[in-house]
Structures are given as structure tokens and as C-alpha cells.
mmCIF file of C-alpha atoms in Angstrom:
data_model
loop_
_atom_site.group_PDB
_atom_site.id
_atom_site.type_symbol
_atom_site.label_atom_id
_atom_site.label_comp_id
_atom_site.label_asym_id
_atom_site.label_seq_id
_atom_site.Cartn_x
_atom_site.Cartn_y
_atom_site.Cartn_z
ATOM 1 C CA MET A 1 80.446 57.323 100.372
ATOM 2 C CA SER A 2 78.797 53.944 101.022
ATOM 3 C CA ASN A 3 77.569 55.183 104.425
ATOM 4 C CA VAL A 4 75.958 58.224 102.812
ATOM 5 C CA LYS A 5 74.217 56.014 100.234
ATOM 6 C CA SER A 6 72.889 53.688 102.933
ATOM 7 C CA ILE A 7 71.483 56.641 104.890
ATOM 8 C CA ILE A 8 69.769 57.973 101.753
ATOM 9 C CA HIS A 9 68.240 54.559 101.030
ATOM 10 C CA ARG A 10 66.823 54.372 104.572
ATOM 11 C CA LEU A 11 65.197 57.799 104.268
ATOM 12 C CA ARG A 12 61.695 57.993 102.870
ATOM 13 C CA PRO A 13 61.266 60.244 99.819
ATOM 14 C CA ARG A 14 59.513 62.992 101.809
ATOM 15 C CA GLU A 15 62.192 63.023 104.517
ATOM 16 C CA ALA A 16 64.921 63.064 101.902
ATOM 17 C CA ALA A 17 63.267 66.018 100.163
ATOM 18 C CA LEU A 18 63.002 67.959 103.430
ATOM 19 C CA PHE A 19 66.606 67.166 104.285
ATOM 20 C CA PHE A 20 68.268 67.971 100.953
ATOM 21 C CA GLY A 21 65.635 70.249 99.431
ATOM 22 C CA PRO A 22 66.637 73.644 100.936
ATOM 23 C CA LEU A 23 70.329 73.200 100.114
ATOM 24 C CA ALA A 24 69.562 71.944 96.609
ATOM 25 C CA LEU A 25 67.239 74.917 96.056
ATOM 26 C CA VAL A 26 69.900 77.433 97.113
ATOM 27 C CA PHE A 27 72.483 75.862 94.817
ATOM 28 C CA ALA A 28 70.009 75.614 91.939
ATOM 29 C CA VAL A 29 68.997 79.290 92.202
ATOM 30 C CA TYR A 30 72.609 80.412 92.515
ATOM 31 C CA TYR A 31 73.997 78.356 89.654
ATOM 32 C CA PHE A 32 71.079 78.661 87.254
ATOM 33 C CA PHE A 33 70.749 82.406 87.771
ATOM 34 C CA SER A 34 74.461 83.111 87.476
ATOM 35 C CA THR A 35 74.850 80.844 84.431
ATOM 36 C CA GLY A 36 71.767 82.303 82.776
ATOM 37 C CA PHE A 37 72.923 85.855 83.378
ATOM 38 C CA LEU A 38 76.405 85.003 82.038
ATOM 39 C CA LEU A 39 74.977 83.521 78.837
ATOM 40 C CA TYR A 40 72.585 86.466 78.412
ATOM 41 C CA ALA A 41 75.330 89.042 78.929
ATOM 42 C CA SER A 42 77.727 87.255 76.545
ATOM 43 C CA VAL A 43 75.529 88.126 73.548
ATOM 44 C CA GLN A 44 74.999 91.734 74.648
ATOM 45 C CA ARG A 45 77.028 94.897 74.528
ATOM 46 C CA ILE A 46 76.382 96.213 78.003
ATOM 47 C CA SER A 47 78.183 98.491 80.455
ATOM 48 C CA MET A 48 79.053 97.944 84.101
ATOM 49 C CA ALA A 49 75.712 99.545 85.010
ATOM 50 C CA LEU A 50 73.984 96.497 83.447
ATOM 51 C CA VAL A 51 71.359 98.649 81.759
ATOM 52 C CA ASN A 52 70.524 99.505 78.143
ATOM 53 C CA GLY A 53 72.230 96.423 76.749
ATOM 54 C CA ARG A 54 72.347 95.970 72.962
ATOM 55 C CA TRP A 55 72.065 92.569 71.306
ATOM 56 C CA VAL A 56 75.211 91.735 69.306
ATOM 57 C CA GLY A 57 74.848 87.970 68.872
ATOM 58 C CA LEU A 58 78.181 86.167 68.561
ATOM 59 C CA GLN A 59 80.163 89.331 67.936
ATOM 60 C CA ASN A 60 81.743 89.206 71.410
ATOM 61 C CA PHE A 61 82.970 85.667 70.762
ATOM 62 C CA LYS A 62 84.397 86.663 67.362
ATOM 63 C CA LEU A 63 86.253 89.556 68.971
ATOM 64 C CA LEU A 64 87.451 87.217 71.716
ATOM 65 C CA LEU A 65 88.920 84.701 69.283
ATOM 66 C CA GLY A 66 90.668 87.541 67.477
ATOM 67 C CA ASP A 67 92.207 88.989 70.629
ATOM 68 C CA PRO A 68 95.924 88.034 70.840
ATOM 69 C CA ARG A 69 95.905 88.607 74.595
ATOM 70 C CA PHE A 70 93.107 86.081 75.169
ATOM 71 C CA LEU A 71 94.722 83.557 72.837
ATOM 72 C CA SER A 72 98.010 84.006 74.702
ATOM 73 C CA ALA A 73 96.191 83.437 78.002
ATOM 74 C CA PHE A 74 94.600 80.279 76.599
ATOM 75 C CA VAL A 75 97.998 79.015 75.410
ATOM 76 C CA ASN A 76 99.371 79.676 78.901
ATOM 77 C CA ASN A 77 96.522 77.567 80.287
ATOM 78 C CA ILE A 78 97.525 74.723 77.986
ATOM 79 C CA VAL A 79 101.224 75.019 78.859
ATOM 80 C CA PHE A 80 100.595 75.095 82.611
ATOM 81 C CA ALA A 81 98.167 72.181 82.285
ATOM 82 C CA CYS A 82 100.716 70.092 80.369
ATOM 83 C CA VAL A 83 103.391 70.894 82.963
ATOM 84 C CA SER A 84 101.024 69.880 85.768
ATOM 85 C CA VAL A 85 100.130 66.595 84.074
ATOM 86 C CA ALA A 86 103.764 65.755 83.322
ATOM 87 C CA ALA A 87 104.781 66.526 86.925
ATOM 88 C CA ALA A 88 101.901 64.460 88.328
ATOM 89 C CA LEU A 89 102.661 61.397 86.175
ATOM 90 C CA THR A 90 106.405 61.468 86.866
ATOM 91 C CA ILE A 91 107.353 63.269 90.077
ATOM 92 C CA GLY A 92 104.008 62.539 91.732
ATOM 93 C CA PHE A 93 104.182 58.851 90.856
ATOM 94 C CA PHE A 94 107.792 58.535 92.051
ATOM 95 C CA LEU A 95 107.047 60.334 95.327
ATOM 96 C CA ALA A 96 103.956 58.205 95.963
ATOM 97 C CA VAL A 97 105.934 54.995 95.555
ATOM 98 C CA THR A 98 108.725 56.414 97.706
ATOM 99 C CA LEU A 99 106.298 57.461 100.425
ATOM 100 C CA SER A 100 104.693 54.011 100.462
ATOM 101 C CA ALA A 101 108.016 52.509 101.552
ATOM 102 C CA ALA A 102 109.076 52.460 105.193
ATOM 103 C CA TRP A 103 111.967 54.885 105.643
ATOM 104 C CA ARG A 104 112.748 57.738 107.976
ATOM 105 C CA GLY A 105 112.659 60.678 105.568
ATOM 106 C CA LYS A 106 109.135 60.161 104.277
ATOM 107 C CA GLY A 107 107.629 62.323 107.023
ATOM 108 C CA LEU A 108 109.488 65.340 105.631
ATOM 109 C CA LEU A 109 108.322 64.594 102.084
ATOM 110 C CA TYR A 110 104.747 64.251 103.304
ATOM 111 C CA THR A 111 104.998 67.693 104.900
ATOM 112 C CA VAL A 112 106.644 69.369 101.900
ATOM 113 C CA PHE A 113 104.406 68.021 99.144
ATOM 114 C CA LEU A 114 101.106 67.091 100.794
ATOM 115 C CA LEU A 115 100.680 70.174 102.987
ATOM 116 C CA PRO A 116 99.838 72.459 100.003
ATOM 117 C CA ALA A 117 97.037 70.044 99.061
ATOM 118 C CA LEU A 118 95.427 70.743 102.444
ATOM 119 C CA MET A 119 95.872 74.531 102.295
ATOM 120 C CA PRO A 120 94.173 77.199 100.157
ATOM 121 C CA LEU A 121 96.145 77.599 96.928
ATOM 122 C CA SER A 122 95.854 81.361 97.297
ATOM 123 C CA LEU A 123 97.864 81.117 100.524
ATOM 124 C CA VAL A 124 100.551 78.953 98.891
ATOM 125 C CA ALA A 125 100.840 81.388 95.968
ATOM 126 C CA SER A 126 100.982 84.389 98.327
ATOM 127 C CA VAL A 127 103.827 82.764 100.284
ATOM 128 C CA PHE A 128 105.737 82.190 97.043
ATOM 129 C CA ARG A 129 105.176 85.809 96.030
ATOM 130 C CA THR A 130 106.452 87.100 99.377
ATOM 131 C CA MET A 131 109.531 84.882 99.223
ATOM 132 C CA LEU A 132 110.411 86.042 95.712
ATOM 133 C CA GLU A 133 110.094 89.813 96.164
ATOM 134 C CA ALA A 134 113.039 91.613 94.611
ATOM 135 C CA ARG A 135 114.220 93.658 97.603
ATOM 136 C CA PHE A 136 113.135 91.918 100.787
ATOM 137 C CA GLY A 137 112.125 88.464 99.572
ATOM 138 C CA ALA A 138 113.547 85.511 101.493
ATOM 139 C CA VAL A 139 115.202 84.042 98.392
ATOM 140 C CA ASN A 140 117.166 87.165 97.433
ATOM 141 C CA VAL A 141 118.039 87.931 101.069
ATOM 142 C CA PHE A 142 119.378 84.387 101.510
ATOM 143 C CA LEU A 143 121.428 84.577 98.302
ATOM 144 C CA THR A 144 122.884 87.909 99.406
ATOM 145 C CA ASP A 145 123.744 86.624 102.887
ATOM 146 C CA ILE A 146 125.746 83.688 101.531
ATOM 147 C CA GLY A 147 127.657 85.849 99.050
ATOM 148 C CA LEU A 148 125.683 84.954 95.930
ATOM 149 C CA GLU A 149 124.022 88.309 95.413
ATOM 150 C CA TRP A 150 124.763 88.060 91.694
ATOM 151 C CA MET A 151 122.130 85.295 91.568
ATOM 152 C CA ALA A 152 119.443 87.524 93.100
ATOM 153 C CA GLN A 153 116.900 88.385 90.424
ATOM 154 C CA SER A 154 113.684 90.317 89.893
ATOM 155 C CA TRP A 155 111.796 87.056 89.921
ATOM 156 C CA LEU A 156 108.304 88.514 89.530
ATOM 157 C CA ILE A 157 109.225 91.500 87.340
ATOM 158 C CA ASP A 158 111.164 89.795 84.551
ATOM 159 C CA PRO A 159 108.679 87.976 82.245
ATOM 160 C CA THR A 160 110.912 84.913 81.792
ATOM 161 C CA PHE A 161 111.543 84.444 85.503
ATOM 162 C CA ALA A 162 107.884 85.085 86.344
ATOM 163 C CA TYR A 163 106.827 82.418 83.862
ATOM 164 C CA GLY A 164 109.257 80.009 85.482
ATOM 165 C CA VAL A 165 107.903 80.841 88.942
ATOM 166 C CA VAL A 166 104.345 79.937 87.873
ATOM 167 C CA ILE A 167 105.558 76.688 86.324
ATOM 168 C CA ILE A 168 107.359 75.786 89.573
ATOM 169 C CA LEU A 169 104.143 76.493 91.474
ATOM 170 C CA PHE A 170 102.162 74.150 89.230
ATOM 171 C CA VAL A 171 104.803 71.471 89.690
ATOM 172 C CA TYR A 172 104.813 71.943 93.438
ATOM 173 C CA ILE A 173 101.072 71.488 93.965
ATOM 174 C CA ILE A 174 101.012 67.784 93.100
ATOM 175 C CA GLY A 175 99.786 66.687 96.519
ATOM 176 C CA LEU A 176 96.418 65.447 95.228
ATOM 177 C CA PRO A 177 97.939 63.184 92.522
ATOM 178 C CA ILE A 178 100.280 61.780 95.170
ATOM 179 C CA LEU A 179 97.250 60.934 97.322
ATOM 180 C CA TYR A 180 95.570 59.241 94.327
ATOM 181 C CA TYR A 181 98.641 57.120 93.678
ATOM 182 C CA THR A 182 99.130 56.318 97.355
ATOM 183 C CA ALA A 183 95.541 55.102 97.635
ATOM 184 C CA ASN A 184 95.912 52.897 94.546
ATOM 185 C CA LEU A 185 99.249 51.486 95.707
ATOM 186 C CA SER A 186 97.559 50.194 98.854
ATOM 187 C CA THR A 187 95.260 48.008 96.711
ATOM 188 C CA ILE A 188 97.995 46.401 94.598
ATOM 189 C CA ASN A 189 98.679 42.722 95.179
ATOM 190 C CA THR A 190 102.128 42.690 96.801
ATOM 191 C CA SER A 191 102.802 39.177 95.529
ATOM 192 C CA LEU A 192 103.330 40.627 92.050
ATOM 193 C CA ILE A 193 106.062 42.928 93.348
ATOM 194 C CA GLU A 194 107.639 40.156 95.419
ATOM 195 C CA SER A 195 107.710 37.848 92.396
ATOM 196 C CA ALA A 196 109.363 40.548 90.296
ATOM 197 C CA VAL A 197 112.018 41.144 92.949
ATOM 198 C CA ILE A 198 112.708 37.398 93.200
ATOM 199 C CA ASP A 199 113.071 37.252 89.407
ATOM 200 C CA GLY A 200 115.756 39.930 89.653
ATOM 201 C CA ALA A 201 113.831 43.008 88.520
ATOM 202 C CA GLY A 202 115.710 46.210 89.291
ATOM 203 C CA THR A 203 114.226 49.390 90.745
ATOM 204 C CA TRP A 204 113.765 51.068 87.365
ATOM 205 C CA ARG A 205 112.086 48.034 85.841
ATOM 206 C CA LEU A 206 109.879 47.671 88.907
ATOM 207 C CA PHE A 207 108.736 51.282 88.519
ATOM 208 C CA VAL A 208 108.271 51.430 84.749
ATOM 209 C CA GLU A 209 107.229 47.928 83.701
ATOM 210 C CA ILE A 210 105.218 46.763 86.711
ATOM 211 C CA LEU A 211 103.895 49.503 88.986
ATOM 212 C CA PHE A 212 103.198 52.190 86.364
ATOM 213 C CA PRO A 213 101.061 49.962 84.035
ATOM 214 C CA LEU A 214 99.125 48.590 87.015
ATOM 215 C CA MET A 215 97.761 52.077 87.781
ATOM 216 C CA LYS A 216 96.347 52.842 84.340
ATOM 217 C CA GLY A 217 92.958 53.869 85.739
ATOM 218 C CA THR A 218 94.570 56.210 88.258
ATOM 219 C CA HIS A 219 96.629 57.793 85.471
ATOM 220 C CA ARG A 220 93.456 58.662 83.574
ATOM 221 C CA THR A 221 91.813 60.172 86.632
ATOM 222 C CA ILE A 222 94.904 62.210 87.474
ATOM 223 C CA VAL A 223 95.302 63.528 83.908
ATOM 224 C CA VAL A 224 91.717 64.798 83.668
ATOM 225 C CA SER A 225 91.534 66.150 87.231
ATOM 226 C CA THR A 226 94.903 67.912 86.825
ATOM 227 C CA LEU A 227 93.797 69.475 83.539
ATOM 228 C CA LEU A 228 90.607 70.650 85.215
ATOM 229 C CA THR A 229 92.537 72.124 88.140
ATOM 230 C CA SER A 230 94.890 73.933 85.745
ATOM 231 C CA PHE A 231 91.983 75.656 83.998
ATOM 232 C CA ARG A 232 90.580 76.734 87.370
ATOM 233 C CA ALA A 233 93.936 77.928 88.681
ATOM 234 C CA PHE A 234 92.952 81.584 88.979
ATOM 235 C CA ASP A 235 94.175 81.848 92.581
ATOM 236 C CA ILE A 236 97.596 80.354 91.775
ATOM 237 C CA VAL A 237 98.385 82.922 89.080
ATOM 238 C CA PHE A 238 96.541 85.892 90.557
ATOM 239 C CA PHE A 239 98.151 85.680 93.996
ATOM 240 C CA SER A 240 101.651 84.970 92.670
ATOM 241 C CA THR A 241 102.178 87.165 89.604
ATOM 242 C CA GLY A 242 98.748 88.717 89.026
ATOM 243 C CA GLY A 243 99.010 87.574 85.402
ATOM 244 C CA GLY A 244 101.967 89.881 84.827
ATOM 245 C CA PRO A 245 104.357 91.219 84.010
ATOM 246 C CA SER A 246 102.734 92.593 80.856
ATOM 247 C CA GLY A 247 100.401 89.609 80.654
ATOM 248 C CA ALA A 248 103.257 87.098 80.378
ATOM 249 C CA THR A 249 101.713 84.669 82.873
ATOM 250 C CA GLU A 250 98.068 85.524 82.295
ATOM 251 C CA ILE A 251 95.539 82.686 82.005
ATOM 252 C CA THR A 252 91.903 82.832 80.966
ATOM 253 C CA GLY A 253 90.738 83.242 84.568
ATOM 254 C CA THR A 254 92.913 86.305 85.242
ATOM 255 C CA TYR A 255 92.066 87.646 81.788
ATOM 256 C CA VAL A 256 88.343 87.582 82.604
ATOM 257 C CA TYR A 257 88.956 89.147 86.024
ATOM 258 C CA ASN A 258 91.230 91.921 84.734
ATOM 259 C CA PHE A 259 88.867 92.774 81.903
ATOM 260 C CA SER A 260 85.771 92.743 84.116
ATOM 261 C CA THR A 261 87.382 95.224 86.518
ATOM 262 C CA THR A 262 88.709 97.590 83.842
ATOM 263 C CA GLY A 263 86.641 96.982 80.711
ATOM 264 C CA THR A 264 83.509 98.867 79.688
ATOM 265 C CA ASN A 265 81.814 96.011 77.841
ATOM 266 C CA VAL A 266 80.641 93.442 80.380
ATOM 267 C CA GLY A 267 79.332 91.314 77.517
ATOM 268 C CA TYR A 268 82.839 90.763 76.169
ATOM 269 C CA GLY A 269 84.115 89.683 79.578
ATOM 270 C CA SER A 270 81.091 87.376 79.906
ATOM 271 C CA ALA A 271 81.919 85.805 76.545
ATOM 272 C CA ALA A 272 85.444 85.088 77.785
ATOM 273 C CA ALA A 273 83.990 83.529 80.929
ATOM 274 C CA VAL A 274 81.588 81.376 78.881
ATOM 275 C CA ALA A 275 84.428 80.129 76.676
ATOM 276 C CA THR A 276 86.438 79.153 79.765
ATOM 277 C CA LEU A 277 83.340 77.577 81.327
ATOM 278 C CA LEU A 278 82.756 75.407 78.258
ATOM 279 C CA VAL A 279 86.300 74.043 78.414
ATOM 280 C CA THR A 280 86.008 73.207 82.112
ATOM 281 C CA LEU A 281 82.579 71.591 81.578
ATOM 282 C CA VAL A 282 84.029 69.327 78.893
ATOM 283 C CA LEU A 283 86.895 68.361 81.193
ATOM 284 C CA SER A 284 84.484 67.813 84.099
ATOM 285 C CA GLY A 285 82.289 65.559 81.968
ATOM 286 C CA LEU A 286 85.332 63.591 80.854
ATOM 287 C CA HIS A 287 86.469 63.280 84.450
ATOM 288 C CA MET A 288 83.061 61.962 85.581
ATOM 289 C CA ARG A 289 82.924 59.482 82.708
ATOM 290 C CA LEU A 290 86.397 58.099 83.426
ATOM 291 C CA SER A 291 85.673 57.900 87.150
ATOM 292 C CA ARG A 292 82.482 55.960 86.468
ATOM 293 C CA LYS A 293 84.343 53.647 84.120
ATOM 294 C CA ASP A 294 87.009 52.993 86.769
ATOM 295 C CA GLU A 295 84.338 52.170 89.360
ATOM 296 C CA GLN A 296 82.605 49.751 86.980
ATOM 297 C CA GLY A 297 85.919 48.204 85.945
#
């Protein structure tokens, strides 16, 4: 980042404009047009043909807040976000500290937990879905081969099991929080840890009373970024369960997608998208503010 800033400072204003101008213009047109159209459509009753729209004001938003399916999807967003945050602050923190130590098995843990952070989440979710198919999925085939066929389940058909599958997926994709923690651990003064060990501090006390409080700024960043990722987790849910069965695992992203492909009122789907966008904008703003505070601190 510092190299990029130094290059920008060396560029004259005209050269900088010529260099960044075309890309900035493309992004500005794309985002401003799409956002403007979304806001315009959200206060209209308009069909998929996008003609002859009728102004309805906030009626779409009132209908949205009264729709049990959307409220259920929003609750699912909250639940999955809380699970992700809890997993990041506990499992992610423990794994980061474990991976920072020199031992033979850490290469395997790096592969298992950090590889999904480098891959498209849609691919990870698709692999999970293939493994958990009822008839030919790897999990049920393995259970049958070792004589535990009674444990084979319709993982993606039963609402309870499907909900559990999505939760496991959100727990599994904690590679980015692990990277945050690993980066912060490398900046910690090791003399503090050595002093604690000399004073007789056990492993648990070292984790909870020394290392965890030292990474308060990283905790804040991870909480906000994980919440933001959970509200943008369309690909995780869509490519694993599709929001089913019967909407059990649906989130706001899949709700908007499913309605936009089957509904007749594009304005209502746009209102759902605007509501989701507002939540993510608030989380993004909070994330930027905390990141700036950490840099200044």
C-alpha cells in the first residue's frame, strides 16, 4: 500500500487523471446507474418488462417488512453472521496461535482452513453440496461402506440437517480471520509471552489473559468484516442448499434472487435489495471507521 501511495504522489495531477480516469469512470457509471435504477424501481410497481411502472412510494418496503419469508431470511442472516463471528473469535484465534508455533502438523491445518480463503466460495459450497447428496454423495457412500448406513441422511433435503450444513460452511470459511490473527501475532512483542511463561502462566492463561486482549483491534476488524461477509454470502447458500428446503436456509440475498426470477413485481424485489444494501453499507462504513482507528492507534 505504501508503494502505491508513493507512486501516486510522484505522478502529476494530469498523469494521475489519465491513468485512473477511465477505470474510475467505468466504475462510476456502473455503480451510479445500477444504484439509481435500484432506488427508482424500489418505489415503483413495475413488471419484468420494465415499462409502464406505477409509483407506489414506500408500499413495497411496507409489504417487505410484513413478509414472514423475508423476515425469516433476515433472521437467518443474523444467525449465520453470529455463528461466523463466534467461530472466527474462538476457533480462528486458536488456529492462528497454533499455526504460529513451529510444529509438523501445521502444514495440514494451513491447507484445510486457509485454502477456502483463496478459492471462490461458490466452488467450496458446490463441493460441499456434491459430497452431501443423498444417494451418491461421498459422505453417505463412506458411511455405507464402513457399515454405518443408518447414519446416512438426506442432508440437503431435511430442513434441520440443511440448516446445520450451512452453519458448518460458515464455520469452515474462517481462513481470512486466521490470516488477520496471524499477521497481528507477528507484531506482538515476544518478551511479554516469555515473561508470562517464566512466571508460570499455563497455556489457557496465556491464550485468554495475554494474547487475546493484546489483539483487541484485530477482534474489532474481524467482527465487522465477518458480519459484512455473512450478509454478502449469497454464493455460500445458493450453491449449497439454494435457500431450501422450503426456504429453511434462505438469506436476504437468495430471497432477492428467487423473487427476481419468479416474481412479477420487480419493484418489490428492488426494495428487498435496497434493504439488504443499506445493512451492508452500514457495516462497510463501520468497518472503514474501525480500520482507520486501528491505523491511527
